[in-house]
Amino acid sequence: MRLYVYVLQAKDLAIHDTYVKLQLGRFKSKTKTSSNTSNPAWNEEFVFRVHDVGDQLLVSLFHQHDSAFFNASKDLVGRVAVPLYLVSDQQNQTLPPTWFSLHKPNTGKFIIFFSINAGKILLTLSLHGKGHDNSTNHLLYSQSDIYHEDCNQFESTCKLSQDIFNAKAPSLKITKGIVKTIAGQLEKVFNKNKENSRTDDSPSDLSSTVSDHEEGHSCDCSFEEAIESMQLEHNEHDVPENLEGGIVLDQMYALSPYDLNKLLFAPDSQFRKDLAQLQGATDVQEGPWTWKSGEVLCLTRVITYTKSATKLVKAVKATEEQTYIKANGQEFAILVSVSTPEVPYGSTFNIELLYKIMPGPELQTGEESCHLIVSWRVNFHQSTMMRSMIEGGSDWELAIEYFWNFTVVLTIFMVLFFMVHVLLCDSSQVQGLEIDGLDLPDSFGELITSGILVLLLQRVYNMVSHFIQARLQRGSDHGVKAQGDGWVLTVALIEGANLASLDSTNDLDPYVVFTCNGKTRTSSVKLQTHDPQWNEILEFDAMEEPPSVLDVEVFDFDGPFDQAASLGHTEINFLKHTSAELSNLWIPLEGKPAQTSQSKLHLRVFLDNNKGVETIKEYLTKMEKEVGKKLNLRSPHKNSTFQKLFGLPPEEFLISDFTCYLRRKLPVQGRLFLSARIVGFYANLFGHKTKFFFLWEDIEDIQVLPPSLASVVSPTLVIVLRKGRGLDARHGAKSQDEEGRLRFYFQSFASFNETSRTIMALWRTRTSTTDQKEEIAELVQHEQEEIPIVTEEVTGSVVDVENTKMSKIYTAELPICITSVMEMFDGGEMEHKIMEKSGCLNYAATSWEQVKCKSGVYERRVCYKFNRHVSIFGGEVTSTQQKYRIANGDVGWIVNEVMLLHDVPFSDHFRVQLRYQIEKSSLARNACKCDAYIGIKWLKVKSINFQLRITRNITDKFIHRVKEIFEFLEREILFGTWNSTR
């Protein structure tokens, strides 16, 4: 069972710069430090393993201030103990957000009691069973620094570098920071490309120490006693040099070499368990330390485990032999030899690591420090040719394999034969039509032989040209590391099988093109093979949103300028495969030739999020600008439920969900779920379940149908899929049009405009091309510099203005033309000047954009704040405006506006709707008639008297305000014209 602890915020604190430390049993964790506030907000989540519900969670608040060079001193502010039975007794075993009072302990000589109130802290706790372990286990390491009580002689991890040491070094505790550091560096060793290895064929003296598996006798004494017994024998030996493969870790730690050696290599050490967990190793079997005889007596042990799958190799068994080379109490050298015989050519090499633990400079407090260096190499113990095979082969080997055929051999033979013939013959005699310098064939045999030689030379020339072109095209994307932070897609292309040939020559030079989110990666060309072996790793640069599909297509290389012929294609849907399935995938190719030959590819696909939850937060922040409302990160429990409901992978996260009806022959009530990659619907009517989902990329069009009796007087949202897409969801579609596109009808949303706006924004974002996304990002960044972020949506739709009862509040004949009046809506200097004079602060407006599927209709956003003279509440205003020309040509314009008031009492109950009608005047040539209308749309039902009172107040205010605005406009235009004519 696991305990989820959400540390939200604290209040009524007397100090700043605080952090929270949590402790449950032997496990501890802490938040980040919140600086410069007495009401800090952390909003962090932690996970603890619970063995006994009778335990209690100890929550301590500390004040941190810098008092030393390396570590900041900390003072306890207060703490509270939360019994876990308070959580288990709650419904769903979840304690809602609760304020706990913190008490500072007063310490007497023999007792400790709580008396001083030190503020309050807001916590949420939740207990979950084993079913949630896999989906949330990463939180234990990604958002908290958890460590164990086992090594209570130390306090914290301290990294020392460049001979700079603390003036006052505290006692230190080895946490999982060391484990993560070593694990991360060692992972680079095991996954390093063998082409970069710099190892001699002959093993050195170090490898001989562990290569001879002599029978050793078991060590009857303890590990500490065995280390002491080696000190005398190892005193005279020097510390070995670093292995030639390179150094993967070079750090200093503030504890003695003896203690670090014990932590890393003692039997049943917590380090070994944590290292295995971080590296994904399973079935770990740790053998006992035994004595090994040789030149000197030394300790050795064998550890076996199953290594997790890598990008090119499946999960394999590994054997790790650890041998002490030096152990004199102050200096330790341990050689670790790792063999993986199940990998390709695994029996021909092993990986060696050398751990060197040496004393470091003494701290100013007199405490010891140590220096840890880990180096590596690949030790080949077979022939050099076998080593070159492991490292991938050379161009010469490929050239020999490519050109070793009958055509090339025959051509070389005939050229040599002709050269010898020319040297032996006397060609001085001129015959027939020959002249000096022009020698012609003397018989038909010579003519035919010459022709054959020319054809053979041309064939060989084409083969050489083809080989050079293929070598130039190979591997341009292989091994190129992904750039950026976000969702990183890695594809390991292993091999192909039974690739089909498109012509009778049976020559095939295949290569593969991968496409994801508009970006492509290309493999190298493999010459003349139907069963190519690639073993290449292709990485896509980090993406802001998780990809949905990966398109794969195999081509036959036919030169750099010729149109490549497709040998087959397929599509990998990330939502229909688990991570385990993607890590070892044989996919059949589609297409007539490929299906006939049963062609397939062997891939390993990995989708990683290298920024964790921060990537999701950034994605939601970006979508807030598109949607126009605040999008909150859903809880892990709700995300897990959503993933299980539709069978989605763990990286999928829920954005929003709405109650609605699915319209088919009979409407079905359910919930519409929106995530980063899918639109899903789920309904359960008396046990009859309706469940389906489709990708955002599958959507071709989204339409809005006006209310009708068939839709129960509710607008209908119609989602039209592309032809041939979303076939798994066809049972949810109402119809299929003549083009074969599925059409889904959704209606009766609680807030139709909120839903349609969110869906449209997510769809536009997912279906935009890479260039369009860059343009949108630049536009958003430009507008963000000028326009405040709108954190709530204008719930009303401009379309509703046409259907709302409107009252005329202003009419006038103005002695100015229509073009001049419309300057009040063009976002220019005139509009800003008039709106500022009418009491609008921080006025900003976006540019007009044409509304999709509505010819001649333009829309923009406006944001400002009323001053205190206009509204005593001084609330912010966000509005959406649409404009279009009045029918019958250039008669005039109509501008509709839906206004949302913020920070005003009951502002969520209504929307203010305005309409400006500006048309030519019949009284004068350069004059226009301006009419203004107002309407109030009520979203929540209140008493009639209340609605009348609010409506009267708003109407009276806008009668005066609209009149004032047009008077300002008239004066500005006329006064400006008069000044310009003087």
JSON list of C-alpha atoms in Angstrom, two decimals, residues 533-704:
[
{"chain": "A", "resi": 533, "resn": "GLN", "atom": "CA", "xyz": [20.32, -5.71, -40.68]},
{"chain": "A", "resi": 534, "resn": "TRP", "atom": "CA", "xyz": [20.41, -2.06, -39.59]},
{"chain": "A", "resi": 535, "resn": "ASN", "atom": "CA", "xyz": [20.94, -1.88, -35.79]},
{"chain": "A", "resi": 536, "resn": "GLU", "atom": "CA", "xyz": [20.55, 1.89, -35.91]},
{"chain": "A", "resi": 537, "resn": "ILE", "atom": "CA", "xyz": [19.14, 4.34, -33.37]},
{"chain": "A", "resi": 538, "resn": "LEU", "atom": "CA", "xyz": [17.14, 7.33, -34.61]},
{"chain": "A", "resi": 539, "resn": "GLU", "atom": "CA", "xyz": [15.99, 10.06, -32.23]},
{"chain": "A", "resi": 540, "resn": "PHE", "atom": "CA", "xyz": [13.42, 12.78, -32.84]},
{"chain": "A", "resi": 541, "resn": "ASP", "atom": "CA", "xyz": [13.97, 16.20, -31.31]},
{"chain": "A", "resi": 542, "resn": "ALA", "atom": "CA", "xyz": [11.90, 16.88, -28.19]},
{"chain": "A", "resi": 543, "resn": "MET", "atom": "CA", "xyz": [8.23, 17.68, -28.84]},
{"chain": "A", "resi": 544, "resn": "GLU", "atom": "CA", "xyz": [5.94, 19.87, -26.74]},
{"chain": "A", "resi": 545, "resn": "GLU", "atom": "CA", "xyz": [3.04, 17.41, -26.88]},
{"chain": "A", "resi": 546, "resn": "PRO", "atom": "CA", "xyz": [3.22, 13.61, -26.86]},
{"chain": "A", "resi": 547, "resn": "PRO", "atom": "CA", "xyz": [3.07, 12.11, -30.38]},
{"chain": "A", "resi": 548, "resn": "SER", "atom": "CA", "xyz": [0.13, 9.92, -31.36]},
{"chain": "A", "resi": 549, "resn": "VAL", "atom": "CA", "xyz": [1.37, 7.93, -34.34]},
{"chain": "A", "resi": 550, "resn": "LEU", "atom": "CA", "xyz": [4.63, 7.05, -36.05]},
{"chain": "A", "resi": 551, "resn": "ASP", "atom": "CA", "xyz": [4.50, 6.55, -39.83]},
{"chain": "A", "resi": 552, "resn": "VAL", "atom": "CA", "xyz": [6.96, 4.00, -41.20]},
{"chain": "A", "resi": 553, "resn": "GLU", "atom": "CA", "xyz": [7.71, 3.48, -44.89]},
{"chain": "A", "resi": 554, "resn": "VAL", "atom": "CA", "xyz": [10.34, 1.34, -46.58]},
{"chain": "A", "resi": 555, "resn": "PHE", "atom": "CA", "xyz": [11.84, 2.49, -49.90]},
{"chain": "A", "resi": 556, "resn": "ASP", "atom": "CA", "xyz": [14.13, 0.97, -52.51]},
{"chain": "A", "resi": 557, "resn": "PHE", "atom": "CA", "xyz": [17.10, 3.25, -53.10]},
{"chain": "A", "resi": 558, "resn": "ASP", "atom": "CA", "xyz": [17.56, 4.12, -56.78]},
{"chain": "A", "resi": 559, "resn": "GLY", "atom": "CA", "xyz": [19.83, 7.16, -56.73]},
{"chain": "A", "resi": 560, "resn": "PRO", "atom": "CA", "xyz": [19.63, 10.60, -55.13]},
{"chain": "A", "resi": 561, "resn": "PHE", "atom": "CA", "xyz": [17.42, 12.18, -57.82]},
{"chain": "A", "resi": 562, "resn": "ASP", "atom": "CA", "xyz": [15.15, 9.31, -58.83]},
{"chain": "A", "resi": 563, "resn": "GLN", "atom": "CA", "xyz": [11.75, 8.80, -57.24]},
{"chain": "A", "resi": 564, "resn": "ALA", "atom": "CA", "xyz": [12.19, 6.04, -54.67]},
{"chain": "A", "resi": 565, "resn": "ALA", "atom": "CA", "xyz": [9.78, 3.14, -54.94]},
{"chain": "A", "resi": 566, "resn": "SER", "atom": "CA", "xyz": [7.83, 2.20, -51.83]},
{"chain": "A", "resi": 567, "resn": "LEU", "atom": "CA", "xyz": [8.24, -1.37, -50.65]},
{"chain": "A", "resi": 568, "resn": "GLY", "atom": "CA", "xyz": [5.58, -1.10, -47.92]},
{"chain": "A", "resi": 569, "resn": "HIS", "atom": "CA", "xyz": [4.34, 1.11, -45.15]},
{"chain": "A", "resi": 570, "resn": "THR", "atom": "CA", "xyz": [2.73, 0.91, -41.73]},
{"chain": "A", "resi": 571, "resn": "GLU", "atom": "CA", "xyz": [1.61, 3.07, -38.83]},
{"chain": "A", "resi": 572, "resn": "ILE", "atom": "CA", "xyz": [2.36, 2.64, -35.12]},
{"chain": "A", "resi": 573, "resn": "ASN", "atom": "CA", "xyz": [-0.33, 4.00, -32.82]},
{"chain": "A", "resi": 574, "resn": "PHE", "atom": "CA", "xyz": [1.28, 4.74, -29.45]},
{"chain": "A", "resi": 575, "resn": "LEU", "atom": "CA", "xyz": [-2.10, 4.59, -27.72]},
{"chain": "A", "resi": 576, "resn": "LYS", "atom": "CA", "xyz": [-2.74, 0.99, -28.74]},
{"chain": "A", "resi": 577, "resn": "HIS", "atom": "CA", "xyz": [0.56, -0.45, -27.52]},
{"chain": "A", "resi": 578, "resn": "THR", "atom": "CA", "xyz": [2.05, -0.72, -24.08]},
{"chain": "A", "resi": 579, "resn": "SER", "atom": "CA", "xyz": [5.61, 0.38, -23.44]},
{"chain": "A", "resi": 580, "resn": "ALA", "atom": "CA", "xyz": [6.60, -3.28, -23.13]},
{"chain": "A", "resi": 581, "resn": "GLU", "atom": "CA", "xyz": [5.13, -4.05, -26.56]},
{"chain": "A", "resi": 582, "resn": "LEU", "atom": "CA", "xyz": [6.81, -1.04, -28.14]},
{"chain": "A", "resi": 583, "resn": "SER", "atom": "CA", "xyz": [10.19, -2.06, -26.73]},
{"chain": "A", "resi": 584, "resn": "ASN", "atom": "CA", "xyz": [10.24, -5.21, -28.90]},
{"chain": "A", "resi": 585, "resn": "LEU", "atom": "CA", "xyz": [7.94, -4.90, -31.91]},
{"chain": "A", "resi": 586, "resn": "TRP", "atom": "CA", "xyz": [7.67, -6.88, -35.14]},
{"chain": "A", "resi": 587, "resn": "ILE", "atom": "CA", "xyz": [5.34, -4.93, -37.44]},
{"chain": "A", "resi": 588, "resn": "PRO", "atom": "CA", "xyz": [4.01, -6.25, -40.77]},
{"chain": "A", "resi": 589, "resn": "LEU", "atom": "CA", "xyz": [4.14, -3.87, -43.72]},
{"chain": "A", "resi": 590, "resn": "GLU", "atom": "CA", "xyz": [1.07, -2.90, -45.70]},
{"chain": "A", "resi": 591, "resn": "GLY", "atom": "CA", "xyz": [0.86, -2.64, -49.47]},
{"chain": "A", "resi": 592, "resn": "LYS", "atom": "CA", "xyz": [0.31, -5.28, -52.12]},
{"chain": "A", "resi": 593, "resn": "PRO", "atom": "CA", "xyz": [3.96, -6.36, -52.62]},
{"chain": "A", "resi": 594, "resn": "ALA", "atom": "CA", "xyz": [4.67, -6.30, -48.90]},
{"chain": "A", "resi": 595, "resn": "GLN", "atom": "CA", "xyz": [1.60, -8.34, -47.98]},
{"chain": "A", "resi": 596, "resn": "THR", "atom": "CA", "xyz": [2.38, -10.87, -50.71]},
{"chain": "A", "resi": 597, "resn": "SER", "atom": "CA", "xyz": [5.89, -11.38, -49.39]},
{"chain": "A", "resi": 598, "resn": "GLN", "atom": "CA", "xyz": [4.84, -11.04, -45.72]},
{"chain": "A", "resi": 599, "resn": "SER", "atom": "CA", "xyz": [7.37, -8.26, -45.21]},
{"chain": "A", "resi": 600, "resn": "LYS", "atom": "CA", "xyz": [7.97, -6.98, -41.69]},
{"chain": "A", "resi": 601, "resn": "LEU", "atom": "CA", "xyz": [10.30, -4.81, -39.63]},
{"chain": "A", "resi": 602, "resn": "HIS", "atom": "CA", "xyz": [11.80, -5.32, -36.19]},
{"chain": "A", "resi": 603, "resn": "LEU", "atom": "CA", "xyz": [11.72, -2.11, -34.12]},
{"chain": "A", "resi": 604, "resn": "ARG", "atom": "CA", "xyz": [12.24, -0.96, -30.56]},
{"chain": "A", "resi": 605, "resn": "VAL", "atom": "CA", "xyz": [10.35, 2.25, -29.84]},
{"chain": "A", "resi": 606, "resn": "PHE", "atom": "CA", "xyz": [10.80, 4.36, -26.70]},
{"chain": "A", "resi": 607, "resn": "LEU", "atom": "CA", "xyz": [8.82, 7.47, -25.78]},
{"chain": "A", "resi": 608, "resn": "ASP", "atom": "CA", "xyz": [10.37, 9.38, -22.88]},
{"chain": "A", "resi": 609, "resn": "ASN", "atom": "CA", "xyz": [9.47, 12.61, -21.13]},
{"chain": "A", "resi": 610, "resn": "ASN", "atom": "CA", "xyz": [12.79, 14.11, -20.03]},
{"chain": "A", "resi": 611, "resn": "LYS", "atom": "CA", "xyz": [11.20, 16.92, -18.00]},
{"chain": "A", "resi": 612, "resn": "GLY", "atom": "CA", "xyz": [8.60, 14.92, -16.11]},
{"chain": "A", "resi": 613, "resn": "VAL", "atom": "CA", "xyz": [5.52, 16.74, -14.92]},
{"chain": "A", "resi": 614, "resn": "GLU", "atom": "CA", "xyz": [7.00, 20.10, -15.96]},
{"chain": "A", "resi": 615, "resn": "THR", "atom": "CA", "xyz": [6.41, 19.20, -19.61]},
{"chain": "A", "resi": 616, "resn": "ILE", "atom": "CA", "xyz": [2.73, 18.61, -18.90]},
{"chain": "A", "resi": 617, "resn": "LYS", "atom": "CA", "xyz": [2.45, 21.88, -17.00]},
{"chain": "A", "resi": 618, "resn": "GLU", "atom": "CA", "xyz": [4.08, 23.80, -19.85]},
{"chain": "A", "resi": 619, "resn": "TYR", "atom": "CA", "xyz": [1.74, 22.13, -22.33]},
{"chain": "A", "resi": 620, "resn": "LEU", "atom": "CA", "xyz": [-1.31, 23.10, -20.26]},
{"chain": "A", "resi": 621, "resn": "THR", "atom": "CA", "xyz": [-0.01, 26.66, -19.93]},
{"chain": "A", "resi": 622, "resn": "LYS", "atom": "CA", "xyz": [0.32, 26.90, -23.69]},
{"chain": "A", "resi": 623, "resn": "MET", "atom": "CA", "xyz": [-3.16, 25.49, -24.19]},
{"chain": "A", "resi": 624, "resn": "GLU", "atom": "CA", "xyz": [-4.60, 28.03, -21.75]},
{"chain": "A", "resi": 625, "resn": "LYS", "atom": "CA", "xyz": [-3.74, 30.77, -24.23]},
{"chain": "A", "resi": 626, "resn": "GLU", "atom": "CA", "xyz": [-5.51, 28.85, -26.99]},
{"chain": "A", "resi": 627, "resn": "VAL", "atom": "CA", "xyz": [-8.56, 27.83, -24.97]},
{"chain": "A", "resi": 628, "resn": "GLY", "atom": "CA", "xyz": [-8.87, 31.07, -23.01]},
{"chain": "A", "resi": 629, "resn": "LYS", "atom": "CA", "xyz": [-9.44, 29.42, -19.62]},
{"chain": "A", "resi": 630, "resn": "LYS", "atom": "CA", "xyz": [-7.43, 27.98, -16.77]},
{"chain": "A", "resi": 631, "resn": "LEU", "atom": "CA", "xyz": [-6.48, 24.31, -17.24]},
{"chain": "A", "resi": 632, "resn": "ASN", "atom": "CA", "xyz": [-5.54, 22.51, -14.05]},
{"chain": "A", "resi": 633, "resn": "LEU", "atom": "CA", "xyz": [-3.32, 19.45, -13.79]},
{"chain": "A", "resi": 634, "resn": "ARG", "atom": "CA", "xyz": [-5.49, 16.48, -12.82]},
{"chain": "A", "resi": 635, "resn": "SER", "atom": "CA", "xyz": [-4.60, 14.30, -9.86]},
{"chain": "A", "resi": 636, "resn": "PRO", "atom": "CA", "xyz": [-2.63, 11.07, -10.45]},
{"chain": "A", "resi": 637, "resn": "HIS", "atom": "CA", "xyz": [-5.62, 9.05, -9.29]},
{"chain": "A", "resi": 638, "resn": "LYS", "atom": "CA", "xyz": [-7.99, 10.64, -11.82]},
{"chain": "A", "resi": 639, "resn": "ASN", "atom": "CA", "xyz": [-5.43, 10.30, -14.60]},
{"chain": "A", "resi": 640, "resn": "SER", "atom": "CA", "xyz": [-4.93, 6.65, -13.71]},
{"chain": "A", "resi": 641, "resn": "THR", "atom": "CA", "xyz": [-8.69, 6.04, -13.79]},
{"chain": "A", "resi": 642, "resn": "PHE", "atom": "CA", "xyz": [-8.93, 7.74, -17.19]},
{"chain": "A", "resi": 643, "resn": "GLN", "atom": "CA", "xyz": [-6.06, 5.64, -18.56]},
{"chain": "A", "resi": 644, "resn": "LYS", "atom": "CA", "xyz": [-7.59, 2.38, -17.35]},
{"chain": "A", "resi": 645, "resn": "LEU", "atom": "CA", "xyz": [-11.02, 3.31, -18.71]},
{"chain": "A", "resi": 646, "resn": "PHE", "atom": "CA", "xyz": [-9.75, 3.56, -22.29]},
{"chain": "A", "resi": 647, "resn": "GLY", "atom": "CA", "xyz": [-6.68, 1.30, -21.97]},
{"chain": "A", "resi": 648, "resn": "LEU", "atom": "CA", "xyz": [-4.22, 4.14, -22.56]},
{"chain": "A", "resi": 649, "resn": "PRO", "atom": "CA", "xyz": [-0.48, 4.23, -21.81]},
{"chain": "A", "resi": 650, "resn": "PRO", "atom": "CA", "xyz": [0.71, 5.88, -18.58]},
{"chain": "A", "resi": 651, "resn": "GLU", "atom": "CA", "xyz": [2.03, 9.02, -20.31]},
{"chain": "A", "resi": 652, "resn": "GLU", "atom": "CA", "xyz": [-1.48, 10.05, -21.43]},
{"chain": "A", "resi": 653, "resn": "PHE", "atom": "CA", "xyz": [-2.96, 12.78, -19.25]},
{"chain": "A", "resi": 654, "resn": "LEU", "atom": "CA", "xyz": [-6.50, 14.12, -19.00]},
{"chain": "A", "resi": 655, "resn": "ILE", "atom": "CA", "xyz": [-7.11, 17.78, -19.87]},
{"chain": "A", "resi": 656, "resn": "SER", "atom": "CA", "xyz": [-10.88, 18.18, -19.46]},
{"chain": "A", "resi": 657, "resn": "ASP", "atom": "CA", "xyz": [-14.14, 16.24, -19.45]},
{"chain": "A", "resi": 658, "resn": "PHE", "atom": "CA", "xyz": [-17.78, 17.23, -20.04]},
{"chain": "A", "resi": 659, "resn": "THR", "atom": "CA", "xyz": [-21.22, 15.70, -19.57]},
{"chain": "A", "resi": 660, "resn": "CYS", "atom": "CA", "xyz": [-23.16, 15.45, -22.83]},
{"chain": "A", "resi": 661, "resn": "TYR", "atom": "CA", "xyz": [-25.42, 13.32, -25.03]},
{"chain": "A", "resi": 662, "resn": "LEU", "atom": "CA", "xyz": [-24.15, 11.21, -27.92]},
{"chain": "A", "resi": 663, "resn": "ARG", "atom": "CA", "xyz": [-26.74, 11.47, -30.67]},
{"chain": "A", "resi": 664, "resn": "ARG", "atom": "CA", "xyz": [-27.40, 8.30, -32.60]},
{"chain": "A", "resi": 665, "resn": "LYS", "atom": "CA", "xyz": [-30.78, 6.67, -33.21]},
{"chain": "A", "resi": 666, "resn": "LEU", "atom": "CA", "xyz": [-31.36, 7.12, -29.50]},
{"chain": "A", "resi": 667, "resn": "PRO", "atom": "CA", "xyz": [-29.34, 9.71, -27.55]},
{"chain": "A", "resi": 668, "resn": "VAL", "atom": "CA", "xyz": [-27.00, 8.27, -24.91]},
{"chain": "A", "resi": 669, "resn": "GLN", "atom": "CA", "xyz": [-25.88, 10.35, -21.94]},
{"chain": "A", "resi": 670, "resn": "GLY", "atom": "CA", "xyz": [-22.24, 10.03, -20.95]},
{"chain": "A", "resi": 671, "resn": "ARG", "atom": "CA", "xyz": [-19.00, 11.96, -20.58]},
{"chain": "A", "resi": 672, "resn": "LEU", "atom": "CA", "xyz": [-16.73, 13.36, -23.25]},
{"chain": "A", "resi": 673, "resn": "PHE", "atom": "CA", "xyz": [-13.05, 13.14, -22.30]},
{"chain": "A", "resi": 674, "resn": "LEU", "atom": "CA", "xyz": [-10.35, 15.35, -23.83]},
{"chain": "A", "resi": 675, "resn": "SER", "atom": "CA", "xyz": [-6.67, 14.52, -23.47]},
{"chain": "A", "resi": 676, "resn": "ALA", "atom": "CA", "xyz": [-3.51, 15.57, -25.24]},
{"chain": "A", "resi": 677, "resn": "ARG", "atom": "CA", "xyz": [-3.95, 12.97, -27.98]},
{"chain": "A", "resi": 678, "resn": "ILE", "atom": "CA", "xyz": [-7.52, 11.65, -27.99]},
{"chain": "A", "resi": 679, "resn": "VAL", "atom": "CA", "xyz": [-11.21, 12.49, -27.82]},
{"chain": "A", "resi": 680, "resn": "GLY", "atom": "CA", "xyz": [-13.02, 9.75, -25.89]},
{"chain": "A", "resi": 681, "resn": "PHE", "atom": "CA", "xyz": [-16.62, 9.06, -24.94]},
{"chain": "A", "resi": 682, "resn": "TYR", "atom": "CA", "xyz": [-17.92, 6.75, -22.21]},
{"chain": "A", "resi": 683, "resn": "ALA", "atom": "CA", "xyz": [-21.48, 5.92, -21.16]},
{"chain": "A", "resi": 684, "resn": "ASN", "atom": "CA", "xyz": [-22.94, 3.21, -18.94]},
{"chain": "A", "resi": 685, "resn": "LEU", "atom": "CA", "xyz": [-26.71, 2.89, -19.25]},
{"chain": "A", "resi": 686, "resn": "PHE", "atom": "CA", "xyz": [-28.05, 0.05, -17.09]},
{"chain": "A", "resi": 687, "resn": "GLY", "atom": "CA", "xyz": [-24.94, -2.00, -17.70]},
{"chain": "A", "resi": 688, "resn": "HIS", "atom": "CA", "xyz": [-24.86, -1.34, -21.44]},
{"chain": "A", "resi": 689, "resn": "LYS", "atom": "CA", "xyz": [-21.53, 0.41, -22.00]},
{"chain": "A", "resi": 690, "resn": "THR", "atom": "CA", "xyz": [-20.64, 2.67, -24.90]},
{"chain": "A", "resi": 691, "resn": "LYS", "atom": "CA", "xyz": [-16.95, 3.43, -25.13]},
{"chain": "A", "resi": 692, "resn": "PHE", "atom": "CA", "xyz": [-14.74, 4.68, -27.95]},
{"chain": "A", "resi": 693, "resn": "PHE", "atom": "CA", "xyz": [-12.01, 7.17, -28.73]},
{"chain": "A", "resi": 694, "resn": "PHE", "atom": "CA", "xyz": [-10.25, 8.59, -31.76]},
{"chain": "A", "resi": 695, "resn": "LEU", "atom": "CA", "xyz": [-7.15, 10.74, -32.32]},
{"chain": "A", "resi": 696, "resn": "TRP", "atom": "CA", "xyz": [-7.14, 14.50, -32.80]},
{"chain": "A", "resi": 697, "resn": "GLU", "atom": "CA", "xyz": [-5.24, 13.89, -36.04]},
{"chain": "A", "resi": 698, "resn": "ASP", "atom": "CA", "xyz": [-8.17, 11.79, -37.30]},
{"chain": "A", "resi": 699, "resn": "ILE", "atom": "CA", "xyz": [-10.49, 14.83, -37.26]},
{"chain": "A", "resi": 700, "resn": "GLU", "atom": "CA", "xyz": [-11.02, 16.57, -40.60]},
{"chain": "A", "resi": 701, "resn": "ASP", "atom": "CA", "xyz": [-13.63, 19.13, -39.60]},
{"chain": "A", "resi": 702, "resn": "ILE", "atom": "CA", "xyz": [-15.65, 20.34, -36.62]},
{"chain": "A", "resi": 703, "resn": "GLN", "atom": "CA", "xyz": [-19.04, 21.89, -37.25]},
{"chain": "A", "resi": 704, "resn": "VAL", "atom": "CA", "xyz": [-21.59, 23.63, -35.02]}
]
